Amino acid sequence: MGKRSIDNYATGLLLAGLALCALLMSGAFFLHVRHATDGHMEAAAAKARALPGVTLTDGHPGVIVTSMETNGQAARLGINVGDGVISLNGTPISSLDQASSYLLHHPQQRIALGLKHANQLRVVMLVRPERGQ
């Protein structure tokens, strides 16, 4: 083997090594981003399920009902998709984080939801299941 073929061989090995490093780094980055995103999605889903059978999101006013169980307690109480949840047990709420924090620190089963629907205000009592159910 001449000097030129040794240089080409070394260059090829170096490029292959760099390509392998780039591949490993991009795979590690993808796994990190996916894990971080999954964790964020799980936290968002937990917040969205703060009340039984009802999915909420930030909106105006307060927090907006985005979905609910068809034959669930919320539907029987006349809660509608698009209703604004503006208070919990008389405490005004303006964000999903605030609602989640309130519900976490006030574990009572009966929650008085202050609702706004078509500029009408009303209060309904929602019963949360006991923990572990």
GROMACS .gro file of C-alpha atoms in nm:
model
  133
    1MET     CA    1   0.000   0.000   0.000
    2GLY     CA    2   0.128   0.339  -0.091
    3LYS     CA    3   0.113   0.654   0.121
    4ARG     CA    4  -0.181   0.786  -0.081
    5SER     CA    5  -0.399   0.477  -0.018
    6ILE     CA    6  -0.318   0.488   0.357
    7ASP     CA    7  -0.428   0.854   0.364
    8ASN     CA    8  -0.749   0.768   0.177
    9TYR     CA    9  -0.813   0.474   0.412
   10ALA     CA   10  -0.758   0.692   0.723
   11THR     CA   11  -0.979   0.966   0.580
   12GLY     CA   12  -1.254   0.710   0.509
   13LEU     CA   13  -1.231   0.574   0.865
   14LEU     CA   14  -1.245   0.924   1.008
   15LEU     CA   15  -1.551   1.015   0.800
   16ALA     CA   16  -1.725   0.689   0.893
   17GLY     CA   17  -1.652   0.757   1.262
   18LEU     CA   18  -1.787   1.111   1.236
   19ALA     CA   19  -2.101   0.986   1.061
   20LEU     CA   20  -2.153   0.726   1.335
   21CYS     CA   21  -2.109   0.993   1.606
   22ALA     CA   22  -2.359   1.221   1.431
   23LEU     CA   23  -2.607   0.933   1.405
   24LEU     CA   24  -2.571   0.848   1.775
   25MET     CA   25  -2.605   1.212   1.880
   26SER     CA   26  -2.919   1.265   1.671
   27GLY     CA   27  -3.069   0.946   1.814
   28ALA     CA   28  -2.994   1.060   2.170
   29PHE     CA   29  -3.143   1.403   2.095
   30PHE     CA   30  -3.457   1.247   1.946
   31LEU     CA   31  -3.505   1.027   2.254
   32HIS     CA   32  -3.452   1.324   2.486
   33VAL     CA   33  -3.699   1.543   2.295
   34ARG     CA   34  -3.952   1.261   2.280
   35HIS     CA   35  -3.918   1.194   2.655
   36ALA     CA   36  -3.952   1.565   2.739
   37THR     CA   37  -4.253   1.597   2.509
   38ASP     CA   38  -4.418   1.285   2.654
   39GLY     CA   39  -4.371   1.424   3.006
   40HIS     CA   40  -4.523   1.756   2.902
   41MET     CA   41  -4.813   1.580   2.732
   42GLU     CA   42  -4.876   1.367   3.041
   43ALA     CA   43  -4.879   1.676   3.263
   44ALA     CA   44  -5.116   1.853   3.026
   45ALA     CA   45  -5.344   1.550   3.015
   46ALA     CA   46  -5.348   1.530   3.395
   47LYS     CA   47  -5.446   1.896   3.415
   48ALA     CA   48  -5.712   1.848   3.151
   49ARG     CA   49  -5.864   1.565   3.360
   50ALA     CA   50  -5.882   1.773   3.681
   51LEU     CA   51  -6.257   1.713   3.701
   52PRO     CA   52  -6.422   1.375   3.640
   53GLY     CA   53  -6.559   1.319   3.293
   54VAL     CA   54  -6.468   1.671   3.177
   55THR     CA   55  -6.175   1.791   2.968
   56LEU     CA   56  -6.070   2.153   3.014
   57THR     CA   57  -5.837   2.399   2.846
   58ASP     CA   58  -5.732   2.759   2.906
   59GLY     CA   59  -5.975   3.005   2.753
   60HIS     CA   60  -6.182   3.312   2.813
   61PRO     CA   61  -6.351   3.336   3.053
   62GLY     CA   62  -6.149   3.120   3.291
   63VAL     CA   63  -6.120   2.763   3.175
   64ILE     CA   64  -6.325   2.618   2.889
   65VAL     CA   65  -6.493   2.276   2.877
   66THR     CA   66  -6.359   2.111   2.560
   67SER     CA   67  -6.516   1.765   2.594
   68MET     CA   68  -6.697   1.542   2.837
   69GLU     CA   69  -6.835   1.193   2.876
   70THR     CA   70  -7.160   1.160   2.683
   71ASN     CA   71  -7.360   1.009   2.969
   72GLY     CA   72  -7.140   1.134   3.250
   73GLN     CA   73  -7.224   1.341   3.552
   74ALA     CA   74  -7.130   1.670   3.381
   75ALA     CA   75  -7.372   1.603   3.094
   76ARG     CA   76  -7.649   1.514   3.340
   77LEU     CA   77  -7.586   1.844   3.520
   78GLY     CA   78  -7.630   2.034   3.194
   79ILE     CA   79  -7.266   2.132   3.147
   80ASN     CA   80  -7.192   2.196   2.778
   81VAL     CA   81  -6.880   2.197   2.564
   82GLY     CA   82  -6.777   2.562   2.542
   83ASP     CA   83  -6.896   2.652   2.892
   84GLY     CA   84  -6.651   2.862   3.089
   85VAL     CA   85  -6.560   2.737   3.437
   86ILE     CA   86  -6.499   3.065   3.619
   87SER     CA   87  -6.486   2.948   3.981
   88LEU     CA   88  -6.438   2.643   4.201
   89ASN     CA   89  -6.618   2.651   4.536
   90GLY     CA   90  -6.652   3.027   4.497
   91THR     CA   91  -6.281   3.081   4.426
   92PRO     CA   92  -6.234   3.260   4.093
   93ILE     CA   93  -6.008   3.082   3.845
   94SER     CA   94  -5.854   3.221   3.531
   95SER     CA   95  -5.628   2.940   3.407
   96LEU     CA   96  -5.598   2.564   3.389
   97ASP     CA   97  -5.291   2.578   3.614
   98GLN     CA   98  -5.488   2.768   3.877
   99ALA     CA   99  -5.780   2.522   3.856
  100SER     CA  100  -5.547   2.221   3.880
  101SER     CA  101  -5.365   2.369   4.178
  102TYR     CA  102  -5.694   2.445   4.355
  103LEU     CA  103  -5.828   2.093   4.298
  104LEU     CA  104  -5.500   1.938   4.412
  105HIS     CA  105  -5.497   2.136   4.738
  106HIS     CA  106  -5.871   2.107   4.805
  107PRO     CA  107  -5.946   1.735   4.781
  108GLN     CA  108  -6.310   1.748   4.893
  109GLN     CA  109  -6.547   1.537   4.689
  110ARG     CA  110  -6.813   1.800   4.619
  111ILE     CA  111  -6.701   2.086   4.397
  112ALA     CA  112  -6.924   2.384   4.319
  113LEU     CA  113  -6.844   2.486   3.962
  114GLY     CA  114  -6.923   2.843   3.867
  115LEU     CA  115  -7.014   2.827   3.499
  116LYS     CA  116  -7.068   3.086   3.232
  117HIS     CA  117  -7.275   2.985   2.928
  118ALA     CA  118  -7.411   3.236   2.677
  119ASN     CA  119  -7.359   3.520   2.927
  120GLN     CA  120  -7.562   3.330   3.189
  121LEU     CA  121  -7.396   3.246   3.520
  122ARG     CA  122  -7.488   2.939   3.724
  123VAL     CA  123  -7.341   2.701   3.979
  124VAL     CA  124  -7.354   2.321   3.963
  125MET     CA  125  -7.230   2.067   4.219
  126LEU     CA  126  -6.995   1.806   4.076
  127VAL     CA  127  -6.901   1.505   4.288
  128ARG     CA  128  -6.547   1.377   4.238
  129PRO     CA  129  -6.481   1.007   4.301
  130GLU     CA  130  -6.282   0.920   4.608
  131ARG     CA  131  -5.910   0.886   4.546
  132GLY     CA  132  -5.811   0.542   4.428
  133GLN     CA  133  -6.136   0.483   4.239
   0.00000   0.00000   0.00000
